[in-house]
DNA sequence: TTGAAAGCGCTAACAG
DNA sequence: CTGTTAGCGCTTTCAA
């Protein structure tokens, strides 16, 4: 009585359906689980009973006996949670949720903090979920990699550690950066600088590599590099340093839109024009790029698709269907006004 | 055999713990559930057995017998999911997840589309969760309100339908708008316009009311109203219409930062300066305001706190602890350069 | 093809 | 304070 707002609407059980349909519980179970060997007439009768009773199978009971939770965990490291507002990340989550909605799997979101890591580990290994997704944009956090032995896990983003047997889905950062840089080269620019991201994060590394490869194959100088931390402020600082080198610069590839936006400020401080004096290309295609003036030419990432793909790979892994360990999604250059 | 990557590491059961500790399963259960009446020595022995075995209680089994899933659903209407990248919304979700992490509840995220509404209903009522949270920023979607009878539900945001018995947590939009407007009045502005949000969304209505109340109590004209749809473009269009009225305007309260950013463009088109000619205040304190030049004075919403509060209210509701039906969180005016 | 029976791992009376 | 005894709702051999 004192438990407050409990459920009182009597939930129909499989047994009640069986009684109403005049069959055994086993048969109802077979119908519910779409077993092929059930007499069509009986099947119809059972389905009718299910409908009139508004029967919904009890997950806990099913899970208990089948040893399957039909749930997957979405693990979000707390450090990432802070940048939860990251539009890219948000879209990835959206893609995951949308894709999973098509299946029978439920999505359990859990924030994993350092302090609660043991709790998280237990949760994942305690049979609460059939698999897990670990996402952390702009980070190669694979501290859960070793759990891959015990539980199907798919990572969003390439792990930092090279030789890995993890399953992951990533955006082709290298190719995207190379395409962006090639665009600059195609525009006739010859002194192309870059503001790279942190070199301890895969996207930071991969995008720098893409820029470098593109420049090298064009036979251009690839020494105009400054490193930022993906924040607008770091972009401003890095751009100033680039300009302070005294070397003429006619183009910039920033490893993300936020730093590109920051670079805008530094470029303007020096009385230079965009794109006339310095053409700028960013990466991410987020708010920062969209609201900048002039509109930023940038590399768009298929975030929703990435989320959907992660979910699909995980489901296949859980179901034992063969899948590639690595899936790389291609990006698209959005040419606007800055380059 | 053909089920692919299943778990093989034998999961220890309560029974194994009991055997190792030399007690009955009931006693182990008591220790696990922190029952007060257990001999300290026995408790210690059991805990040791739990530790050495690395025992984790099976949720399904527990849930089956206790009739509690220890899970809550986070229902995100699909229309909202599109604006999943909305930073406010993202922070609310973060607050929810963080708060729930402190409890024993799990967060099940589900995207509810029109086409799958029956599936969602069944999921919620099928005993899969002990309660639900329905969030949809910038919308008073309470189509799940009637489920409140059968399941504890807490809404994020005020419902549009006035007389309601739903539980909800909201930001005090009215007061926030009034404070923003009062700030403008305090600056000596006398012709204060507003770009309101859609009048079929609670925040749109409440913010317009706050503006109006503030103006009325200052004895100023409250007829300079144009309605937008919260997008930057609509802000530009609305501002042009306001300016086209031919009435001098020296200040603007935009119902959100995005529209304020849009208004910036229209104001500049006319060769007017911000804040000298027209002081501008927005609402939301998001990217748009932060990156605008001049930096936008705006109303900050406690998004993470809102999420945390929603979760706390729901947990209390589930546990039968008394809670207020309505919780209104206060906002904070962030004075920057535009007003 | 269908039914009977045996649990899955856990909690909750009820005794002792 | 601790153990015994029943199941929770479902799937799954095993027979019929």
XYZ file of C-alpha atoms (C1' of nucleotides) in Angstrom:
710
model
C 0.000 0.000 0.000
C 2.759 2.366 0.877
C 4.623 1.897 -2.338
C 2.849 4.855 -3.869
C 2.088 4.994 -7.545
C 2.395 1.378 -8.527
C 0.649 -0.217 -11.477
C -2.747 -1.620 -10.740
C -4.127 -2.202 -14.236
C -3.764 -5.969 -14.280
C -1.145 -6.823 -16.853
C -2.230 -9.820 -18.911
C 0.099 -12.772 -18.858
C 0.848 -15.367 -21.417
C -1.147 -17.790 -19.343
C -4.257 -15.675 -19.649
C -3.852 -15.565 -23.387
C -3.493 -19.337 -23.444
C -6.653 -19.757 -21.434
C -8.647 -17.435 -23.641
C -7.394 -19.061 -26.816
C -7.870 -22.524 -25.409
C -4.300 -23.633 -25.985
C -1.225 -24.231 -23.868
C 1.236 -21.565 -22.829
C 3.867 -23.202 -24.983
C 1.776 -22.610 -28.049
C 1.191 -18.991 -27.218
C 4.898 -18.607 -26.732
C 5.487 -20.087 -30.146
C 3.078 -17.696 -31.762
C 4.592 -14.725 -30.000
C 8.028 -15.767 -31.119
C 6.886 -16.427 -34.642
C 7.740 -20.085 -34.621
C 7.036 -21.481 -38.091
C 5.459 -24.727 -36.952
C 2.112 -23.601 -35.631
C -1.216 -24.427 -37.173
C -2.508 -21.300 -38.952
C -5.935 -21.576 -37.349
C -4.460 -21.842 -33.896
C -2.142 -19.010 -34.656
C -5.067 -16.834 -35.618
C -6.955 -17.709 -32.479
C -3.976 -16.910 -30.323
C -3.382 -13.624 -32.059
C -6.967 -12.682 -31.496
C -6.667 -13.453 -27.820
C -3.505 -11.399 -27.669
C -5.283 -8.497 -29.282
C -8.373 -8.546 -27.108
C -6.300 -8.901 -23.966
C -3.806 -6.318 -25.135
C -1.077 -8.662 -24.133
C 2.538 -7.535 -24.005
C 5.245 -10.065 -23.172
C 7.077 -9.453 -19.941
C 10.628 -8.567 -20.787
C 12.106 -9.555 -17.480
C 10.663 -13.038 -17.627
C 11.710 -13.505 -21.194
C 15.133 -12.160 -20.494
C 15.561 -14.372 -17.461
C 15.050 -17.567 -19.349
C 16.504 -16.615 -22.697
C 19.584 -15.023 -21.240
C 19.190 -12.099 -23.569
C 18.306 -8.624 -22.424
C 17.452 -7.216 -25.832
C 19.123 -4.058 -24.683
C 22.316 -2.316 -25.657
C 24.198 0.243 -23.638
C 25.265 3.605 -24.948
C 28.317 4.455 -22.897
C 29.195 8.108 -22.802
C 32.402 8.926 -20.953
C 31.710 11.808 -18.636
C 34.350 13.963 -20.246
C 32.402 13.630 -23.442
C 29.133 14.274 -21.691
C 30.309 17.779 -21.030
C 30.398 18.407 -24.695
C 27.133 16.577 -25.010
C 25.943 19.711 -26.664
C 28.338 18.926 -29.468
C 25.973 18.843 -32.435
C 27.944 16.136 -34.148
C 27.746 13.896 -31.156
C 24.073 14.631 -30.672
C 23.338 13.610 -34.225
C 25.266 10.399 -33.828
C 23.148 9.537 -30.822
C 20.067 10.376 -32.783
C 21.145 8.028 -35.551
C 21.765 5.261 -33.057
C 18.381 5.680 -31.429
C 16.550 5.868 -34.711
C 18.227 2.782 -36.054
C 17.651 0.796 -32.897
C 13.996 1.763 -32.915
C 13.644 -0.462 -35.949
C 14.844 -3.434 -33.967
C 13.754 -5.051 -30.752
C 16.623 -3.569 -28.868
C 16.334 -0.974 -26.206
C 18.935 1.754 -25.708
C 20.338 2.210 -22.224
C 22.279 5.401 -21.876
C 24.919 5.472 -19.215
C 27.379 8.159 -18.278
C 30.669 6.602 -17.323
C 32.819 8.584 -14.951
C 36.234 7.643 -13.727
C 34.915 7.328 -10.232
C 32.163 5.005 -11.241
C 34.104 2.917 -13.725
C 33.766 -0.239 -11.689
C 30.034 0.261 -11.543
C 29.941 0.656 -15.288
C 32.036 -2.439 -15.802
C 29.736 -4.473 -13.657
C 26.722 -3.119 -15.377
C 28.048 -4.067 -18.772
C 29.239 -7.477 -17.680
C 26.327 -8.207 -15.386
C 24.128 -9.372 -18.202
C 22.141 -6.167 -18.267
C 22.836 -5.596 -21.916
C 23.632 -7.710 -24.937
C 26.146 -5.264 -26.313
C 27.524 -1.772 -25.955
C 28.323 1.312 -27.939
C 31.064 3.625 -26.758
C 31.148 7.068 -28.221
C 33.362 9.969 -27.436
C 33.790 12.513 -30.129
C 37.212 13.978 -30.575
C 38.750 11.318 -28.460
C 40.193 7.916 -28.919
C 39.084 6.656 -25.579
C 39.139 2.915 -25.797
C 39.492 2.123 -22.161
C 36.632 -0.278 -22.675
C 38.391 -2.056 -25.473
C 39.356 -5.019 -23.344
C 35.704 -5.651 -22.547
C 35.297 -6.514 -26.176
C 36.252 -10.081 -25.319
C 33.318 -10.490 -23.010
C 30.677 -8.399 -24.707
C 30.019 -7.185 -28.244
C 31.198 -3.581 -28.377
C 31.273 -1.087 -31.205
C 33.145 2.169 -30.919
C 32.273 5.441 -32.506
C 35.528 6.811 -33.852
C 38.866 5.252 -34.541
C 40.782 4.083 -31.502
C 44.054 5.863 -30.876
C 45.942 2.653 -30.347
C 46.800 1.366 -33.774
C 46.867 -2.399 -33.594
C 43.466 -3.113 -32.201
C 40.891 -5.774 -32.611
C 37.999 -3.496 -31.760
C 35.023 -2.941 -33.991
C 34.537 0.673 -34.888
C 32.813 3.045 -37.238
C 34.563 6.229 -38.182
C 34.352 9.155 -40.496
C 37.114 9.213 -43.064
C 38.912 12.179 -41.570
C 42.021 11.724 -43.614
C 40.209 11.727 -46.949
C 37.969 14.591 -45.879
C 40.914 16.756 -44.950
C 42.709 15.842 -48.144
C 39.698 16.820 -50.222
C 39.365 20.124 -48.408
C 43.023 20.891 -48.958
C 42.847 19.852 -52.596
C 40.011 22.325 -52.997
C 42.295 25.065 -51.745
C 45.029 23.952 -54.130
C 42.503 23.934 -56.952
C 41.701 27.531 -56.119
C 45.278 28.403 -56.933
C 46.445 28.828 -53.358
C 50.036 27.896 -52.798
C 50.841 28.731 -49.217
C 48.372 26.632 -47.299
C 48.554 26.549 -43.513
C 46.677 24.352 -41.089
C 45.482 24.603 -37.541
C 45.533 21.006 -36.402
C 43.605 19.421 -33.585
C 45.179 17.769 -30.540
C 47.548 15.058 -31.645
C 46.363 12.698 -28.991
C 42.971 12.458 -30.590
C 42.468 10.409 -33.736
C 40.555 13.106 -35.626
C 43.337 15.549 -34.837
C 45.933 13.173 -36.206
C 43.960 11.996 -39.221
C 42.976 15.452 -40.391
C 46.513 16.692 -40.154
C 47.631 13.718 -42.180
C 45.036 14.392 -44.843
C 46.193 17.988 -45.168
C 49.799 16.865 -45.392
C 49.163 14.164 -47.959
C 47.261 16.527 -50.167
C 49.990 19.136 -49.994
C 52.745 16.679 -50.615
C 51.115 15.247 -53.695
C 50.736 18.815 -54.979
C 54.378 19.444 -54.236
C 53.634 22.252 -51.786
C 55.181 23.238 -48.487
C 53.686 21.424 -45.500
C 55.378 23.143 -42.627
C 52.764 25.766 -41.770
C 51.279 23.925 -38.843
C 49.982 25.113 -35.498
C 48.093 22.951 -33.072
C 44.910 23.949 -31.278
C 42.518 22.180 -28.949
C 39.414 22.421 -31.122
C 38.133 25.495 -29.266
C 37.515 28.848 -30.998
C 40.007 30.565 -28.715
C 42.748 28.140 -29.610
C 41.980 28.844 -33.256
C 42.529 32.544 -32.738
C 45.800 31.997 -30.927
C 47.063 29.511 -33.488
C 46.209 31.797 -36.381
C 48.089 34.663 -34.791
C 51.140 32.492 -34.431
C 50.853 31.409 -38.041
C 50.616 35.019 -39.169
C 53.501 35.993 -36.908
C 55.816 33.662 -38.758
C 56.196 36.334 -41.365
C 55.625 33.834 -44.163
C 52.859 34.889 -46.550
C 49.808 32.642 -46.188
C 46.973 32.557 -48.684
C 44.880 29.695 -47.337
C 44.015 27.878 -44.142
C 42.619 24.473 -43.379
C 41.320 24.352 -39.813
C 40.724 20.928 -38.296
C 37.287 21.973 -37.131
C 34.792 24.786 -37.592
C 35.195 26.162 -34.116
C 38.880 26.801 -34.654
C 38.115 28.192 -38.096
C 35.729 30.653 -36.479
C 38.449 31.579 -34.033
C 40.893 32.025 -36.887
C 38.484 34.438 -38.569
C 39.002 36.833 -35.694
C 42.792 36.707 -35.923
C 42.721 37.175 -39.679
C 40.524 40.243 -39.330
C 42.724 41.691 -36.613
C 45.492 41.870 -39.182
C 43.233 43.638 -41.638
C 43.150 40.666 -43.986
C 40.109 39.618 -45.994
C 38.414 36.223 -46.275
C 38.592 34.690 -48.827
C 40.450 37.265 -50.912
C 43.642 37.289 -48.840
C 43.212 34.036 -47.011
C 40.792 31.321 -48.072
C 39.527 29.231 -45.169
C 38.133 25.710 -44.996
C 36.919 24.064 -41.825
C 35.740 20.620 -40.782
C 32.523 19.435 -39.083
C 29.882 21.624 -40.704
C 28.391 22.794 -37.447
C 26.791 25.969 -36.092
C 30.076 27.797 -36.025
C 30.601 27.372 -39.700
C 26.992 28.015 -40.614
C 26.781 31.291 -38.730
C 30.184 32.638 -39.631
C 30.533 35.516 -42.058
C 31.504 34.817 -44.738
C 29.838 31.405 -44.635
C 32.495 28.803 -44.029
C 33.425 26.236 -46.633
C 33.724 23.051 -44.645
C 33.713 19.272 -44.571
C 30.390 17.742 -43.667
C 30.290 14.573 -41.621
C 27.458 12.073 -41.939
C 26.657 12.070 -38.235
C 23.217 10.501 -38.262
C 24.406 7.893 -40.723
C 27.355 7.191 -38.499
C 25.065 6.565 -35.557
C 22.844 4.313 -37.608
C 25.834 2.371 -38.838
C 27.198 1.898 -35.359
C 23.879 0.459 -34.265
C 23.673 -1.833 -37.259
C 27.157 -3.167 -36.741
C 26.443 -3.847 -33.092
C 23.209 -5.655 -33.804
C 24.970 -7.856 -36.324
C 27.709 -8.550 -33.850
C 25.179 -9.555 -31.226
C 23.307 -11.744 -33.627
C 26.416 -13.396 -34.881
C 26.109 -12.062 -38.411
C 29.536 -11.412 -39.907
C 30.580 -7.748 -40.066
C 33.665 -5.781 -40.958
C 35.725 -4.632 -38.016
C 36.130 -1.188 -39.497
C 33.568 0.902 -41.318
C 34.685 4.233 -42.663
C 32.090 6.743 -43.763
C 32.890 9.320 -46.370
C 32.558 13.040 -45.913
C 31.352 15.744 -48.236
C 32.889 19.111 -48.954
C 30.404 21.952 -48.573
C 31.656 24.818 -50.686
C 30.404 28.146 -49.412
C 31.931 31.607 -49.333
C 35.198 31.337 -47.435
C 37.068 29.325 -50.029
C 26.337 -22.878 -31.074
C 25.092 -20.732 -33.877
C 24.209 -17.792 -31.710
C 27.561 -16.222 -32.324
C 29.211 -14.076 -29.715
C 27.387 -15.120 -26.608
C 28.725 -14.855 -23.090
C 30.600 -17.845 -21.882
C 32.274 -16.503 -18.775
C 30.104 -18.240 -16.194
C 28.123 -15.583 -14.398
C 28.043 -16.271 -10.671
C 24.602 -16.607 -9.147
C 23.290 -15.785 -5.753
C 23.228 -19.469 -5.036
C 26.940 -19.802 -5.633
C 27.595 -16.948 -3.262
C 25.428 -18.633 -0.663
C 27.332 -21.871 -1.027
C 30.703 -20.181 -0.742
C 29.652 -18.178 2.291
C 27.975 -21.156 3.873
C 24.586 -19.495 4.243
C 21.207 -19.636 2.551
C 20.238 -17.718 -0.570
C 17.826 -15.675 1.465
C 20.621 -14.369 3.604
C 22.688 -13.423 0.617
C 19.681 -11.656 -0.792
C 19.326 -9.725 2.436
C 22.921 -8.650 2.368
C 22.684 -7.600 -1.238
C 19.591 -5.585 -0.505
C 21.098 -4.067 2.586
C 18.556 -5.485 4.953
C 19.316 -4.163 8.452
C 18.719 -7.412 10.271
C 21.753 -9.463 9.352
C 24.509 -10.512 11.698
C 27.597 -8.390 10.997
C 29.872 -11.410 10.849
C 27.668 -13.186 8.386
C 27.321 -10.029 6.388
C 31.074 -9.767 6.165
C 31.405 -13.372 5.064
C 28.792 -12.901 2.404
C 30.377 -9.726 1.145
C 33.657 -11.509 0.896
C 32.112 -14.292 -1.115
C 30.483 -11.707 -3.353
C 33.814 -10.030 -3.886
C 35.786 -13.151 -4.654
C 33.119 -14.430 -6.986
C 32.628 -11.004 -8.533
C 28.943 -11.507 -8.175
C 26.466 -9.147 -9.834
C 22.747 -9.593 -9.217
C 20.731 -10.556 -12.245
C 18.429 -7.689 -13.049
C 15.931 -9.711 -14.980
C 15.379 -12.147 -12.169
C 15.113 -9.412 -9.625
C 12.789 -7.430 -11.791
C 10.606 -10.439 -12.462
C 9.872 -11.075 -8.853
C 9.909 -7.554 -7.525
C 7.775 -6.203 -10.319
C 10.117 -3.266 -10.657
C 12.348 -2.712 -13.654
C 14.538 -0.070 -12.039
C 14.494 1.650 -15.386
C 12.929 4.846 -16.617
C 12.214 5.786 -20.191
C 13.336 8.988 -21.812
C 10.778 9.599 -24.511
C 11.894 11.912 -27.264
C 9.247 12.727 -29.849
C 10.767 12.313 -33.257
C 10.054 15.911 -34.196
C 12.209 16.891 -31.282
C 14.861 14.393 -32.214
C 15.549 16.454 -35.295
C 16.598 19.292 -33.100
C 18.452 16.848 -30.950
C 21.423 19.025 -31.642
C 19.669 21.751 -29.713
C 22.239 22.514 -27.028
C 19.612 23.255 -24.447
C 17.953 19.947 -25.000
C 21.261 18.126 -24.996
C 22.146 19.614 -21.635
C 18.818 18.624 -20.204
C 19.447 15.052 -21.242
C 22.871 15.246 -19.730
C 21.398 16.438 -16.466
C 18.919 13.595 -16.478
C 21.570 10.985 -17.128
C 23.929 12.367 -14.550
C 21.266 12.521 -11.901
C 20.030 9.031 -12.629
C 23.558 7.688 -12.446
C 23.409 8.416 -8.738
C 20.445 6.116 -8.366
C 19.818 2.516 -9.262
C 17.753 3.478 -12.222
C 18.711 2.894 -15.792
C 17.825 5.312 -18.578
C 16.101 3.889 -21.641
C 16.027 6.317 -24.489
C 13.283 5.902 -27.003
C 12.395 7.941 -30.035
C 8.656 8.134 -30.397
C 7.379 8.661 -33.891
C 3.776 9.067 -34.905
C 3.950 5.835 -36.813
C 5.261 3.906 -33.883
C 3.124 5.480 -31.194
C 1.345 2.245 -30.393
C 4.662 0.503 -29.980
C 5.790 3.222 -27.615
C 2.587 3.003 -25.629
C 2.987 -0.714 -25.224
C 6.559 -0.346 -24.255
C 5.727 2.134 -21.545
C 2.767 0.206 -20.255
C 4.309 -3.226 -20.678
C 6.163 -3.033 -17.423
C 9.465 -2.309 -19.095
C 9.995 0.835 -17.112
C 8.938 2.185 -13.756
C 8.399 5.684 -15.034
C 8.942 7.988 -17.975
C 10.305 11.379 -18.858
C 8.939 13.187 -21.881
C 10.957 16.039 -23.229
C 10.432 18.153 -26.260
C 12.007 21.535 -26.179
C 10.024 24.377 -27.630
C 6.894 22.353 -27.657
C 4.084 21.583 -25.330
C 3.600 18.081 -26.585
C 1.674 16.282 -23.922
C 0.160 13.560 -25.994
C 1.424 11.188 -23.368
C -0.315 13.046 -20.601
C -3.092 10.498 -20.315
C -0.564 7.779 -19.610
C 0.136 9.597 -16.400
C -2.671 7.627 -14.804
C -0.969 4.345 -15.444
C 2.665 5.251 -15.076
C 4.637 7.952 -13.275
C 5.535 10.549 -15.895
C 7.366 13.826 -15.629
C 7.419 16.308 -18.467
C 10.168 18.663 -19.377
C 8.485 21.965 -20.101
C 5.060 23.328 -19.325
C 2.186 21.638 -21.105
C 0.241 23.831 -23.486
C -3.083 22.741 -22.106
C -3.636 24.800 -18.999
C -5.703 22.705 -16.650
C -3.566 19.639 -16.367
C -2.678 17.223 -13.670
C 0.686 16.357 -15.147
C 3.924 16.653 -13.282
C 6.393 18.919 -14.985
C 9.563 20.902 -14.556
C 9.937 24.118 -16.434
C 12.126 27.140 -16.736
C 10.439 30.307 -15.604
C 10.130 31.795 -19.053
C 7.771 34.527 -18.010
C 10.032 35.841 -15.263
C 13.111 35.501 -17.430
C 11.583 37.543 -20.218
C 10.348 40.131 -17.747
C 13.803 40.512 -16.270
C 15.370 40.875 -19.689
C 12.864 43.520 -20.652
C 13.290 45.329 -17.353
C 16.997 45.450 -18.081
C 16.237 47.239 -21.334
C 13.946 49.651 -19.534
C 16.638 50.265 -16.968
C 18.975 51.209 -19.785
C 16.637 54.049 -20.594
C 15.101 52.457 -23.676
C 11.519 53.432 -24.270
C 10.494 51.865 -27.533
C 11.020 48.187 -26.903
C 9.979 45.695 -29.549
C 9.848 41.901 -29.345
C 10.171 39.055 -31.735
C 8.019 36.407 -30.150
C 8.175 32.654 -30.616
C 5.337 30.531 -32.000
C 2.234 31.061 -29.950
C 1.396 27.401 -29.940
C 4.450 26.616 -27.869
C 4.526 27.389 -24.166
C 7.910 29.118 -24.228
C 6.680 31.299 -27.053
C 3.612 32.292 -25.089
C 5.330 32.692 -21.723
C 8.179 34.821 -22.996
C 5.831 37.133 -24.812
C 3.848 37.510 -21.621
C 6.946 38.323 -19.624
C 7.890 41.049 -22.090
C 4.389 42.437 -22.000
C 4.118 42.422 -18.221
C 7.402 44.189 -17.823
C 6.444 46.861 -20.329
C 3.023 47.398 -18.849
C 4.348 47.874 -15.372
C 6.773 50.431 -16.794
C 3.924 52.166 -18.578
C 5.421 51.615 -22.002
C 3.918 50.697 -25.345
C 3.546 46.954 -25.874
C 2.392 46.799 -29.433
C 5.702 46.282 -31.215
C 5.320 42.540 -31.698
C 6.249 40.262 -34.546
C 6.168 36.499 -34.375
C 8.907 34.184 -35.593
C 9.445 30.448 -35.476
C 12.639 30.448 -33.396
C 14.863 30.168 -36.479
C 17.486 32.791 -37.375
C 15.803 33.433 -40.716
C 12.479 34.165 -39.079
C 14.286 36.594 -36.824
C 15.637 38.494 -39.790
C 12.246 38.659 -41.444
C 10.491 39.712 -38.251
C 13.031 42.430 -37.565
C 12.597 43.850 -41.045
C 8.866 44.039 -40.526
C 9.373 45.750 -37.197
C 11.680 48.299 -38.774
C 9.281 48.782 -41.683
C 6.580 49.985 -39.340
C 8.234 53.370 -39.392
C 8.058 53.629 -35.625
C 11.400 54.369 -34.006
C 12.688 51.372 -32.064
C 15.543 51.558 -29.595
C 15.505 48.047 -28.146
C 14.560 44.485 -28.956
C 13.773 41.430 -26.895
C 14.000 38.314 -29.026
C 12.382 35.161 -27.641
C 15.521 33.168 -28.392
C 19.122 33.685 -29.390
C 18.724 32.283 -32.845
C 16.130 34.872 -33.740
C 18.237 37.546 -32.088
C 21.121 36.536 -34.329
C 18.799 36.760 -37.303
C 17.647 40.190 -36.154
C 21.257 41.358 -36.024
C 21.419 40.950 -39.791
C 18.277 42.972 -40.399
C 19.426 45.725 -38.067
C 22.739 45.989 -39.869
C 21.066 46.042 -43.260
C 19.463 49.304 -42.212
C 22.767 50.736 -41.157
C 21.840 50.722 -37.492
C 24.269 49.937 -34.696
C 23.987 47.477 -31.799
C 23.612 48.472 -29.029
C 23.861 52.210 -29.726
C 20.779 52.464 -31.925
C 19.038 49.270 -30.907
C 19.878 47.311 -27.788
C 19.198 43.591 -28.128
C 18.494 40.880 -25.570
C 17.949 37.260 -26.419
C 16.921 34.117 -24.564
C 18.592 30.691 -24.228
C 22.262 31.588 -23.960
C 23.348 29.250 -26.702
C 26.014 29.202 -29.407
C 24.226 31.813 -31.435
C 24.401 34.344 -28.685
C 27.917 33.449 -27.658
C 29.362 33.795 -31.129
C 27.439 36.876 -32.185
C 29.206 40.208 -32.502
C 28.624 42.148 -30.354
C 28.217 39.404 -27.773
C 24.541 38.993 -27.034
C 23.046 39.863 -23.694
C 20.698 37.002 -23.030
C 18.750 34.925 -20.548
C 20.532 31.810 -19.401
C 18.524 28.685 -18.686
C 19.667 26.120 -16.142
C 19.508 23.210 -18.555
C 21.555 20.636 -16.702
C 19.796 21.518 -13.487
C 16.484 21.144 -15.229
C 17.392 17.663 -16.355
C 18.554 16.728 -12.903
C 15.363 18.061 -11.393
C 13.210 16.152 -13.821
C 14.978 12.960 -12.860
C 14.655 13.662 -9.164
C 10.970 14.384 -9.410
C 10.404 11.190 -11.334
C 12.308 9.072 -8.872
C 10.301 10.516 -6.017
C 7.118 9.873 -7.907
C 8.107 6.268 -8.476
C 9.090 5.810 -4.875
C 5.953 7.348 -3.587
C 7.673 10.303 -1.964
C 5.501 13.395 -2.132
C 6.539 15.969 -4.760
C 5.184 19.184 -6.185
C 3.391 18.832 -9.484
C 5.139 21.877 -10.865
C 8.745 22.903 -10.419
C 9.821 26.147 -11.988
C 13.513 26.891 -12.306
C 14.754 30.439 -12.384
C 16.822 31.928 -15.145
C 19.712 34.321 -15.041
C 20.344 37.378 -17.151
C 23.759 37.348 -18.769
C 24.682 40.925 -19.493
C 27.139 41.196 -22.350
C 27.637 43.763 -25.074
C 24.382 44.023 -26.964
C 22.355 45.660 -24.220
C 2.128 -29.882 -34.363
C 0.957 -29.425 -29.492
C 1.163 -30.028 -24.366
C 3.445 -31.072 -19.834
C 6.906 -30.064 -16.975
C 11.055 -28.049 -15.505
C 13.378 -24.365 -14.355
C 15.992 -19.227 -15.378
C 17.890 -16.179 -10.569
C 15.827 -13.849 -7.388
C 12.645 -12.081 -3.420
C 9.332 -12.625 0.155
C 6.382 -14.564 3.318
C 6.524 -17.703 7.003
C 8.522 -20.470 10.318
C 11.975 -21.520 13.499
C 18.527 -13.314 12.937
C 18.390 -17.171 9.436
C 16.519 -20.926 6.577
C 12.592 -23.083 3.934
C 9.405 -22.743 0.569
C 6.988 -20.835 -3.154
C 6.595 -18.799 -7.042
C 7.345 -14.156 -10.650
C 6.222 -14.973 -16.522
C 8.416 -17.018 -19.871
C 11.023 -20.526 -22.975
C 12.263 -25.040 -23.896
C 13.286 -29.854 -23.960
C 10.821 -34.057 -24.138
C 6.885 -36.857 -25.043
C 2.670 -37.678 -27.041
